[in-house]
Amino acid sequence: MAFIARRLVGVVPVILGVSIVIFLLIQLAPGDTATALLGPQATEASKEELRRALGLDKALPIQYGVWLGHALTGDFGRSIATQIPVFDLVLPRLVNTLILTFASLLLAVIIGYAIGLFAALRSNSIFDRLAMSVALLAGSAPPFWLGLVLVLLFAIHLRWLPVSGMQDLAGDGGFVDLLLHLILPAITTALGPAAIITRIVRSSLVEALQRPHVRVARAKGLPRAELLQRHVILNALPSIVTITGLQLGYLLGGALLTEVVFAWPGLGSLLYDSINARDLPVIQATTLLIALAFVLANIIVDVINAGLDPRLREA
Amino acid sequence: MTPDAEIALAVSDLRTRFGGDRSGATVVDGVSFSLKRGRTTALVGESGSGKSATALSLLRLIDAPGRIIGGEIRLGGENLLSLDETEMEAVRGAKIGMIFQDPLTSLNPALTIGKQIAEVLLAHKDVSRAEAEARAVELLTHVGVANAALRVNDYPHHFSGGMRQRVLIAMAISCSPQIIIADEPTTALDVTIQAKILRLLHDLQQEMRASLLLITHDLGVVAAMADEVLVMYAGRIVERADVDTLFHAPQHPYTKALLACVTDIGGDRSVPLEPILGTAPDLKQQQVGCRFAPRCPAVQDFCRREDPCLMALSDRQEVACLVVQRERNLMAPADA
């Protein structure tokens, strides 16, 4: 418990740092919000007026303070493009992105853990070599390209699955419709991380199998299943959990790209549209949410690992 | 040593290879010996002589691509080499307990000491988890760990090297095996701790009337602990003798050379230590003749052509040296 509390306190400066970077990143980008909103024909006076209205004329630290203060209460302002409160705009999109991300995570974990385990137990077999080669290929394929290939194959040639057109969860398609729309984007997003997880699971298990205490455990006459669970997998888990947590971050990033390809109504397509529209408040809120998710994933990883390794708990 | 002491384990013509069929080496090459009930047998030799490979072969713990390619290991009427893997699991830890060289890496860092002892009992005995954990406390107390009832909940990194070796000993004896194999149990420990661990092993072996196979390169340990000694060189046993005979009348030139390497505290310092010149043979190469011939001070021409086998000089001593055997007019067996 004390460990979790300490870990949470340590996160505060990280999140503050992230928020500053996000805030500044937009400032550093070329282009002017007022021009983008009003168009190139706008007069200098009207632009000035808009900047005043949006608070863009104040000093940066003040802009940041005001922004952060509001953000803490869940108020990210209104979308410049649509005038809808950013919070209301982002929330349903967040849910959709989480659905896609967790479906992909589940897929990546099932594929990665199963193939990695089998490859490790039969290391240097034909299965192992084949699996590792396929993993290398899959891990190197960019998700947006992979998405397009899958769409061509399964949606356009074979017509088995829908290309896009995913509606909100509240839409009338129901669960089956959601699932059908989920398959291609989830596979697209999951494949790269699944490949990386497979390789890490295999290598950490192969390494764990060679530790001296495994031979001692065999000399104790433990049944094979118990030997694997308690003396091999348990010891390999910290590195596996760590890489899975990291992949959760990449899955989020990958999901953003996939969303654009499959027109999935999530944070990614929202971010894409907002960047095109220079919709500052939406960009900030979306990026901050993604960063928060990343930090959260890392905390979860640390807590799980502390549960697995007694030496970490005491550190 | 009484010759008719009850035999607990008999090994005959054990052959073990490391590595693949072409590139590998036969590291245990036709080793035969027996362990007697209630006795300590020391297996000595320099690094790479096949001592540990012999010990691991007894439990069939040779990792692939290494494997046992021939021989027999008889334990109570069963040949261990003909058992399947599940039957072998019932032998490991229950009938043969093993203690390893490096206590620092021999325990699982993610499990408490108590769990690691209890799991041996749970695997072999019909006990509940609570009974196994209670027994773990007794065992820890028995091997000299203070506050055992509290310490079962500690993890290996809370223990010193010596204490961890005590834990490993507790695990090895938890099912009262008839045979205990200790592979250099004190090599990784401080000298002061070494004596305590050896004393503990000796006391437990006496109390359990178990056979102890003690693998070591330390002749001081042999003198203190062993009833019988097997001297191993390049995958073969070159001399077997009871401990007094070995120290007072060694026959094999290699045994003599090993004894000449030992420092004698308080002895005459003007007598220099005599290292054994040369290096052990590369077992990947085909061996012809006696394997010690290239380093042997008493080598004869026939040593490089003929392969010596172990022959009895008396009921207390066997030696595999052609020179010794010819001096005593021992005839090689007709089929050799």
XYZ file of C-alpha atoms in Angstrom:
651
model
C 0.000 0.000 0.000
C 2.768 2.390 0.978
C 4.441 1.431 -2.279
C 1.386 2.416 -4.321
C 1.069 5.725 -2.431
C 4.746 6.526 -3.028
C 4.374 5.666 -6.696
C 1.318 7.910 -7.057
C 3.096 10.875 -5.440
C 6.009 10.368 -7.817
C 3.613 10.660 -10.738
C 2.517 14.249 -9.982
C 5.663 15.979 -11.321
C 5.585 13.690 -14.368
C 2.058 14.753 -15.237
C 2.866 18.421 -14.622
C 5.855 18.110 -16.938
C 3.740 16.411 -19.568
C 1.117 19.144 -19.367
C 3.745 21.863 -19.821
C 5.224 20.111 -22.843
C 1.789 19.649 -24.379
C 0.936 23.277 -23.754
C 4.195 24.540 -25.251
C 4.214 22.146 -28.190
C 1.194 23.859 -29.648
C 2.784 27.277 -29.128
C 5.919 26.191 -30.921
C 4.127 24.853 -33.946
C 4.108 27.207 -36.921
C 0.913 28.959 -37.913
C -1.437 31.219 -36.043
C -4.670 30.121 -34.432
C -6.488 33.348 -35.156
C -5.539 33.219 -38.846
C -6.558 29.593 -39.039
C -9.949 30.366 -37.531
C -10.792 33.523 -39.378
C -9.171 32.713 -42.691
C -6.482 34.611 -44.618
C -8.805 37.514 -45.468
C -9.399 38.504 -41.841
C -8.277 41.929 -40.730
C -5.551 42.418 -38.155
C -8.074 44.016 -35.807
C -10.521 41.124 -35.869
C -7.659 38.664 -35.300
C -6.505 40.777 -32.345
C -9.996 40.744 -30.932
C -10.242 36.976 -31.231
C -6.874 36.512 -29.561
C -8.075 38.646 -26.647
C -11.278 36.656 -26.406
C -9.364 33.361 -26.342
C -6.730 34.693 -23.911
C -3.979 34.207 -26.482
C -2.607 37.721 -25.918
C -1.473 37.036 -22.346
C 2.005 35.862 -21.307
C 2.603 32.138 -21.752
C 2.935 31.222 -18.044
C -0.378 32.948 -17.366
C -2.027 31.174 -20.288
C -0.669 27.910 -18.933
C -1.856 28.606 -15.365
C -5.344 29.459 -16.512
C -5.464 26.430 -18.792
C -4.205 24.057 -16.093
C -6.586 25.439 -13.476
C -9.529 24.804 -15.747
C -8.187 21.445 -16.887
C -8.028 20.241 -13.282
C -11.755 20.731 -12.983
C -12.352 18.883 -16.253
C -12.950 22.142 -18.123
C -10.845 22.167 -21.274
C -12.795 25.010 -22.811
C -14.835 24.838 -25.976
C -13.787 23.490 -29.300
C -12.807 26.434 -31.476
C -14.174 24.731 -34.568
C -17.525 23.461 -33.253
C -18.063 25.456 -30.039
C -18.997 22.199 -28.247
C -17.383 21.883 -24.784
C -14.168 19.896 -25.302
C -15.011 17.541 -22.449
C -18.295 16.457 -24.075
C -16.537 16.076 -27.414
C -13.697 13.981 -26.067
C -15.507 11.658 -23.655
C -17.433 9.440 -26.141
C -14.356 9.361 -28.370
C -12.248 8.239 -25.404
C -14.625 5.348 -24.765
C -14.331 4.218 -28.395
C -10.555 4.458 -28.332
C -10.411 2.471 -25.098
C -12.575 -0.242 -26.668
C -10.198 -0.487 -29.604
C -7.089 -0.288 -27.429
C -8.172 -2.950 -24.963
C -9.437 -5.274 -27.690
C -6.024 -4.916 -29.355
C -4.221 -5.396 -26.048
C -6.189 -8.551 -25.351
C -5.394 -9.842 -28.822
C -1.704 -8.929 -28.574
C -1.403 -10.511 -25.131
C -3.141 -13.764 -26.097
C -1.124 -14.148 -29.305
C 2.145 -12.960 -27.768
C 1.988 -15.002 -24.566
C 0.835 -18.214 -26.222
C 3.314 -18.201 -29.104
C 6.125 -16.886 -26.902
C 5.566 -19.650 -24.345
C 5.483 -22.420 -26.951
C 8.534 -21.041 -28.731
C 10.473 -20.825 -25.446
C 9.610 -24.378 -24.424
C 10.757 -25.643 -27.832
C 13.528 -23.142 -28.357
C 15.502 -23.600 -31.584
C 12.842 -25.934 -32.962
C 11.330 -25.297 -36.390
C 8.229 -23.823 -34.725
C 10.401 -21.431 -32.725
C 12.376 -20.224 -35.745
C 9.273 -19.841 -37.881
C 7.400 -17.955 -35.148
C 10.328 -15.623 -34.548
C 10.700 -14.859 -38.278
C 6.990 -14.109 -38.647
C 7.157 -11.956 -35.514
C 10.048 -9.988 -36.951
C 8.076 -9.344 -40.151
C 4.832 -8.464 -38.356
C 6.690 -6.234 -35.913
C 8.280 -4.308 -38.769
C 5.074 -3.657 -40.709
C 3.707 -0.123 -40.162
C 0.123 -0.317 -38.825
C -1.424 2.096 -41.364
C -0.011 0.044 -44.252
C -1.099 -3.190 -42.599
C -4.573 -1.702 -42.134
C -4.872 -0.876 -45.821
C -3.730 -4.371 -46.823
C -6.253 -5.994 -44.496
C -9.026 -3.743 -45.786
C -8.158 -4.663 -49.383
C -8.128 -8.361 -48.603
C -10.994 -8.934 -46.159
C -13.324 -6.052 -46.866
C -12.950 -5.297 -50.566
C -11.959 -8.635 -52.157
C -13.534 -11.145 -49.784
C -16.294 -8.842 -48.459
C -16.298 -10.657 -45.109
C -15.972 -7.630 -42.869
C -16.990 -3.972 -42.941
C -14.367 -1.368 -43.869
C -15.599 1.371 -41.636
C -18.818 2.975 -40.462
C -18.426 2.174 -36.786
C -21.096 4.082 -34.879
C -21.172 5.067 -31.256
C -21.702 2.302 -28.753
C -25.148 3.710 -28.210
C -25.932 3.174 -31.903
C -28.493 0.577 -32.977
C -25.968 -2.010 -34.235
C -25.528 -3.503 -30.757
C -22.719 -5.727 -29.583
C -22.394 -7.983 -32.635
C -22.143 -4.991 -34.935
C -19.467 -3.506 -32.692
C -17.546 -6.772 -32.748
C -17.674 -7.018 -36.545
C -16.405 -3.483 -36.885
C -13.752 -4.148 -34.277
C -12.051 -7.146 -35.921
C -9.979 -5.468 -38.645
C -8.876 -2.384 -36.689
C -8.033 -4.505 -33.639
C -5.907 -6.913 -35.676
C -4.189 -4.023 -37.427
C -3.351 -2.336 -34.149
C -2.446 -5.517 -32.281
C -0.103 -7.175 -34.753
C 2.989 -5.046 -34.175
C 2.799 -5.111 -30.364
C 1.887 -8.828 -30.464
C 5.098 -9.477 -32.380
C 7.187 -7.562 -29.865
C 5.457 -9.216 -26.903
C 6.019 -12.646 -28.494
C 9.742 -12.048 -28.838
C 10.129 -10.671 -25.313
C 8.043 -13.455 -23.737
C 10.159 -16.034 -25.527
C 13.507 -14.490 -24.618
C 12.626 -13.861 -20.960
C 11.329 -17.410 -20.580
C 14.395 -18.902 -22.276
C 16.570 -16.830 -19.940
C 14.505 -17.827 -16.881
C 14.697 -21.500 -17.840
C 18.481 -21.345 -17.644
C 18.685 -19.919 -14.130
C 20.409 -22.239 -11.644
C 17.427 -22.359 -9.282
C 15.356 -24.044 -12.002
C 17.738 -26.990 -11.969
C 17.460 -27.080 -8.167
C 13.680 -27.110 -8.499
C 13.917 -29.990 -10.983
C 16.162 -31.840 -8.533
C 13.347 -31.478 -5.993
C 11.121 -33.589 -8.247
C 8.410 -30.988 -8.801
C 5.799 -31.850 -11.441
C 6.535 -30.127 -14.736
C 3.543 -27.789 -14.703
C 4.344 -26.548 -11.209
C 8.011 -26.193 -12.085
C 7.115 -23.991 -15.059
C 4.614 -21.864 -13.160
C 6.499 -21.235 -9.946
C 10.121 -21.373 -10.985
C 10.157 -20.169 -14.590
C 7.104 -18.089 -15.489
C 6.888 -16.346 -12.103
C 10.491 -15.188 -12.513
C 10.070 -14.122 -16.132
C 6.846 -12.208 -15.460
C 8.344 -8.856 -14.360
C 9.995 -8.263 -17.739
C 6.920 -9.584 -19.554
C 4.590 -7.287 -17.600
C 6.901 -4.333 -18.199
C 6.973 -4.830 -21.948
C 3.209 -5.388 -22.031
C 2.704 -2.085 -20.227
C 4.986 -0.316 -22.666
C 3.105 -1.890 -25.559
C -0.123 -0.487 -24.115
C 1.357 2.915 -24.866
C 2.269 1.891 -28.399
C -1.178 0.345 -28.814
C -2.714 3.717 -27.967
C -0.457 5.364 -30.525
C -1.134 2.643 -33.067
C -4.867 2.892 -32.433
C -4.696 6.592 -33.329
C -3.323 5.735 -36.773
C -5.680 2.804 -37.265
C -8.642 5.004 -36.369
C -7.884 7.287 -39.266
C -7.599 4.389 -41.720
C -10.817 2.700 -40.541
C -12.720 5.917 -39.706
C -13.087 4.669 -36.155
C -14.754 7.444 -34.121
C -12.117 7.602 -31.407
C -9.539 10.029 -30.051
C -7.215 9.387 -32.990
C -9.565 10.538 -35.691
C -10.625 13.432 -33.435
C -6.994 14.423 -32.966
C -6.382 14.128 -36.702
C -9.342 16.400 -37.510
C -8.415 18.847 -34.740
C -4.845 19.165 -35.949
C -6.093 19.902 -39.454
C -8.444 22.522 -38.004
C -5.824 23.868 -35.543
C -8.472 23.300 -32.855
C -6.129 24.057 -29.969
C -8.241 23.119 -26.905
C -9.224 19.763 -28.411
C -5.627 18.936 -29.356
C -4.466 19.766 -25.852
C -7.163 17.745 -24.092
C -6.697 14.728 -26.376
C -2.930 14.682 -26.069
C -3.109 15.115 -22.302
C -5.549 12.201 -22.012
C -3.275 9.955 -24.057
C -0.276 10.934 -21.955
C -2.263 10.246 -18.782
C -3.188 6.810 -20.077
C 0.494 6.110 -20.730
C 1.487 7.180 -17.210
C -1.353 5.161 -15.718
C -0.263 2.050 -17.625
C 3.235 2.434 -16.205
C 1.933 2.743 -12.648
C -0.116 -0.409 -13.094
C 2.989 -2.207 -14.381
C 5.024 -1.065 -11.359
C 2.351 -2.180 -8.920
C 2.024 -5.616 -10.560
C 5.794 -6.057 -10.602
C 6.071 -5.090 -6.940
C 3.549 -7.819 -6.239
C 5.670 -10.311 -8.178
C 9.135 -9.455 -6.907
C 9.684 -9.073 -3.161
C 12.941 -7.168 -3.731
C 11.066 -4.362 -5.520
C 8.592 -3.963 -2.667
C 11.417 -3.281 -0.244
C 13.388 -0.953 -2.489
C 35.075 -50.068 5.343
C 33.344 -53.400 5.422
C 33.066 -54.832 1.919
C 29.645 -56.302 2.536
C 28.027 -52.985 3.518
C 24.584 -52.673 2.006
C 24.658 -51.086 -1.434
C 22.192 -48.211 -1.799
C 22.962 -47.162 -5.357
C 24.987 -48.933 -8.026
C 26.237 -47.203 -11.142
C 27.716 -49.249 -13.940
C 29.352 -48.106 -17.152
C 27.643 -44.706 -17.043
C 28.344 -42.669 -20.151
C 27.194 -39.063 -20.604
C 27.791 -36.729 -23.518
C 27.599 -32.954 -23.613
C 26.795 -31.186 -26.864
C 25.722 -32.650 -30.181
C 26.631 -36.032 -31.614
C 29.512 -34.783 -33.752
C 30.774 -31.717 -31.905
C 30.159 -32.965 -28.368
C 32.354 -34.617 -25.784
C 31.848 -37.740 -23.698
C 32.381 -36.168 -20.286
C 31.455 -39.246 -18.273
C 32.989 -42.263 -19.984
C 32.227 -45.665 -18.495
C 32.003 -44.750 -14.835
C 31.088 -47.507 -12.361
C 30.814 -47.230 -8.586
C 28.425 -47.924 -5.768
C 27.248 -45.952 -2.768
C 26.904 -47.838 0.479
C 24.234 -47.277 3.051
C 25.283 -44.938 5.848
C 28.620 -44.144 4.196
C 30.159 -41.064 2.660
C 31.797 -41.439 -0.723
C 33.908 -38.571 -1.989
C 34.244 -37.962 -5.712
C 37.381 -35.906 -6.332
C 39.091 -34.533 -9.372
C 40.019 -31.247 -10.983
C 37.577 -28.959 -12.799
C 36.210 -30.531 -15.948
C 36.940 -34.091 -14.855
C 33.241 -34.984 -15.022
C 32.375 -34.953 -11.308
C 29.351 -32.692 -11.607
C 28.241 -34.335 -14.848
C 28.284 -37.666 -13.004
C 26.201 -36.218 -10.169
C 23.675 -34.642 -12.544
C 23.459 -37.906 -14.491
C 22.393 -39.754 -11.337
C 19.273 -37.533 -11.213
C 19.016 -37.404 -14.999
C 19.344 -33.632 -14.958
C 21.662 -33.345 -17.976
C 20.299 -30.560 -20.184
C 19.726 -31.194 -23.878
C 21.528 -31.494 -26.243
C 23.637 -33.315 -23.641
C 22.389 -36.766 -22.693
C 23.200 -40.038 -21.007
C 24.222 -42.432 -23.763
C 24.687 -45.643 -21.825
C 25.010 -47.535 -18.589
C 22.815 -48.382 -15.652
C 21.931 -46.627 -12.405
C 20.373 -49.118 -9.988
C 18.423 -47.806 -7.034
C 16.513 -50.391 -5.021
C 16.043 -52.826 -7.913
C 15.105 -50.139 -10.438
C 17.257 -48.894 -13.268
C 16.772 -45.115 -13.172
C 17.744 -44.837 -16.830
C 14.706 -46.869 -17.896
C 12.143 -44.791 -15.969
C 9.922 -42.303 -17.752
C 10.031 -38.615 -16.810
C 7.079 -38.796 -14.373
C 8.567 -41.807 -12.579
C 11.867 -39.941 -12.422
C 10.140 -36.960 -10.787
C 9.103 -39.311 -7.971
C 12.771 -40.246 -7.446
C 14.173 -36.706 -7.464
C 13.910 -35.061 -4.074
C 12.207 -38.098 -2.525
C 14.761 -40.911 -2.897
C 17.761 -38.834 -3.925
C 18.283 -35.335 -2.524
C 20.775 -32.998 -4.114
C 22.661 -29.991 -2.764
C 24.244 -27.642 -5.259
C 27.397 -25.593 -5.426
C 26.204 -22.002 -5.371
C 23.640 -21.239 -2.663
C 23.304 -17.638 -3.882
C 21.674 -18.601 -7.188
C 20.090 -21.900 -6.163
C 16.964 -20.457 -4.559
C 14.049 -18.865 -6.374
C 14.139 -15.127 -5.477
C 10.377 -14.757 -5.919
C 9.201 -17.367 -3.405
C 9.548 -17.451 0.383
C 11.907 -19.963 1.945
C 8.978 -21.723 3.595
C 7.181 -22.227 0.295
C 10.294 -23.560 -1.375
C 10.768 -26.166 1.340
C 7.075 -27.023 1.569
C 6.734 -27.640 -2.169
C 9.100 -30.616 -1.973
C 6.898 -32.217 0.700
C 3.736 -31.400 -1.241
C 5.191 -32.997 -4.362
C 6.170 -36.266 -2.696
C 4.181 -36.768 0.498
C 0.484 -36.956 1.184
C 0.379 -33.837 3.346
C -1.746 -30.711 3.495
C -0.262 -27.292 2.813
C -0.454 -26.425 6.517
C 1.333 -29.648 7.496
C 4.012 -29.052 4.887
C 4.577 -25.508 6.135
C 4.779 -26.678 9.755
C 7.285 -29.325 8.701
C 9.307 -26.631 6.874
C 9.741 -24.809 10.183
C 10.949 -28.012 11.868
C 13.371 -28.718 9.054
C 14.807 -25.197 9.170
C 15.292 -25.461 12.917
C 16.930 -28.839 12.388
C 19.531 -27.435 9.973
C 20.355 -24.661 12.425
C 18.355 -21.640 11.248
C 17.359 -19.560 14.277
C 13.802 -18.183 14.590
C 12.666 -20.605 11.913
C 8.984 -19.901 12.543
C 9.529 -16.286 11.438
C 12.195 -16.903 8.845
C 10.044 -19.234 6.710
C 8.257 -16.096 5.546
C 11.480 -14.426 4.428
C 12.784 -14.393 0.876
C 16.197 -15.757 -0.161
C 17.769 -12.283 -0.370
C 17.238 -11.920 3.388
C 19.633 -14.825 4.004
C 23.441 -14.989 3.967
C 25.262 -17.518 1.784
C 25.797 -19.952 4.628
C 22.169 -19.681 5.733
C 20.979 -20.232 2.180
C 23.060 -23.401 1.983
C 21.344 -24.547 5.191
C 17.989 -23.886 3.518
C 19.070 -25.916 0.471
C 20.155 -28.735 2.764
C 16.770 -28.612 4.511
C 15.094 -28.940 1.095
C 17.332 -31.844 0.093
C 16.658 -33.851 3.271
C 12.975 -32.919 3.634
C 11.722 -36.271 2.317
C 14.422 -38.289 4.129
C 16.119 -39.583 0.961
C 18.371 -42.654 1.235
C 20.892 -40.881 -0.957
C 22.207 -37.338 -0.692
C 24.371 -35.861 -3.418
C 26.332 -32.749 -2.457
C 28.054 -31.081 -5.416
C 30.832 -28.887 -3.994
C 28.494 -27.721 -1.217
C 31.017 -25.407 0.417
C 33.042 -24.100 -2.526
C 31.173 -20.793 -2.613
C 31.303 -20.220 1.152
C 33.741 -18.616 3.619
C 36.181 -21.006 5.243
C 34.623 -20.587 8.697
C 31.172 -21.356 7.315
C 32.503 -24.312 5.294
C 33.383 -26.269 8.434
C 29.939 -25.670 9.941
C 28.126 -26.767 6.796
C 30.270 -29.893 6.475
C 29.640 -30.756 10.127
C 25.911 -30.328 9.550
C 26.007 -32.579 6.471
C 27.982 -35.198 8.354
C 25.610 -35.186 11.341
C 22.510 -35.392 9.140
C 23.973 -38.228 7.091
C 24.787 -40.199 10.265
C 21.395 -39.547 11.787
C 19.502 -40.530 8.594
C 21.825 -43.477 7.854
C 21.897 -42.108 4.325
C 24.571 -42.502 1.659
C 26.326 -39.246 0.944
C 28.057 -38.652 -2.383
C 30.295 -35.677 -1.732
C 31.757 -34.026 -4.793
C 34.766 -31.872 -4.078
C 38.182 -30.880 -5.283
C 39.309 -30.198 -1.723
C 41.314 -33.095 -0.323
C 41.061 -31.611 3.176
C 37.296 -32.042 2.963
C 37.813 -35.610 1.728
C 40.043 -36.490 4.682
C 37.546 -35.040 7.143
C 34.346 -36.474 5.692
C 34.793 -39.519 3.466
C 34.774 -43.254 4.107
C 35.599 -44.060 0.526
C 37.146 -41.988 -2.255
C 36.710 -42.067 -6.025
C 39.339 -40.160 -8.007
C 38.138 -38.978 -11.379
C 40.227 -37.837 -14.332
C 38.967 -36.871 -17.812
C 35.615 -38.591 -17.459
C 36.875 -41.802 -15.851
C 37.459 -43.134 -12.371
C 41.189 -43.781 -12.110
C 41.341 -44.915 -8.496
C 38.943 -46.082 -5.815
C 40.073 -46.672 -2.240
C 38.985 -46.256 1.333
C 40.116 -42.967 2.740
C 43.098 -44.226 4.810
C 44.522 -46.259 1.953
C 44.144 -43.393 -0.457
C 46.049 -40.924 1.695
C 48.732 -43.366 2.853
C 49.248 -45.579 -0.170
C 47.951 -43.861 -3.304
C 48.728 -45.921 -6.415
C 47.633 -43.997 -9.485
C 50.182 -41.379 -10.582
C 47.342 -38.849 -10.847
C 46.241 -39.452 -7.255
C 49.843 -39.111 -6.108
C 50.171 -35.865 -8.035
C 46.923 -34.532 -6.528
C 48.159 -35.273 -3.017
C 51.479 -33.566 -3.791
C 49.572 -30.379 -4.635
C 48.140 -30.059 -1.140
C 49.676 -27.554 1.238
C 50.500 -28.871 4.663
C 49.985 -26.235 7.342
C 52.997 -26.219 9.634
C 54.863 -28.437 7.191
C 58.279 -27.859 5.720
C 58.018 -24.731 3.579
C 61.272 -25.445 1.802
C 59.566 -28.328 -0.020
C 57.904 -26.642 -2.995
C 54.348 -27.444 -4.032
C 54.302 -29.594 -7.117
C 51.826 -28.547 -9.750
C 50.659 -31.194 -12.235
C 52.254 -30.192 -15.511
C 50.199 -29.948 -18.701
C 46.436 -29.732 -19.035
C 43.578 -32.200 -19.019
C 42.866 -33.727 -22.461
C 40.306 -32.258 -24.825
C 37.478 -34.765 -24.582
C 36.169 -33.740 -27.991
C 39.141 -35.607 -29.467
C 39.216 -39.378 -29.830
C 41.198 -40.788 -26.887
C 43.729 -43.564 -27.382
C 45.531 -45.129 -24.442
C 45.568 -43.828 -20.878
C 44.172 -40.315 -20.653
C 46.709 -39.253 -18.079
C 49.656 -40.495 -20.172
C 50.626 -37.053 -21.594
C 51.048 -35.651 -18.072
C 52.200 -38.787 -16.292
C 55.719 -38.911 -14.796
C 55.720 -42.734 -14.879
C 54.465 -43.083 -18.445
C 55.535 -46.112 -20.522
C 55.105 -46.783 -24.234
C 52.165 -49.151 -23.739
C 50.313 -46.425 -21.793
C 49.841 -44.503 -25.032
C 48.408 -47.539 -26.845
C 46.314 -49.453 -24.333
C 43.326 -48.254 -22.415
C 43.588 -49.130 -18.711
C 40.551 -50.337 -16.752
C 39.902 -50.317 -13.041
C 41.350 -53.463 -11.388
C 41.396 -54.437 -7.735
C 44.731 -54.378 -5.907
C 43.031 -55.426 -2.682
C 39.513 -55.305 -1.319
C 40.214 -51.716 -0.259
C 41.664 -50.355 -3.474
C 41.164 -50.395 -7.239
C 43.339 -48.609 -9.747
C 43.258 -47.999 -13.493
C 46.958 -47.732 -14.289
C 48.759 -50.136 -16.602
C 52.140 -49.487 -14.990
C 50.896 -50.368 -11.504
C 48.930 -53.335 -12.827
C 51.982 -54.778 -14.677
C 54.261 -54.287 -11.680
C 51.872 -56.424 -9.684
C 51.386 -58.918 -12.489
C 47.693 -58.275 -12.710
C 46.337 -59.709 -15.904
C 43.847 -57.718 -17.892
C 40.481 -59.479 -18.235
C 40.368 -61.766 -21.261
C 37.884 -59.622 -23.165
C 39.778 -56.354 -22.689
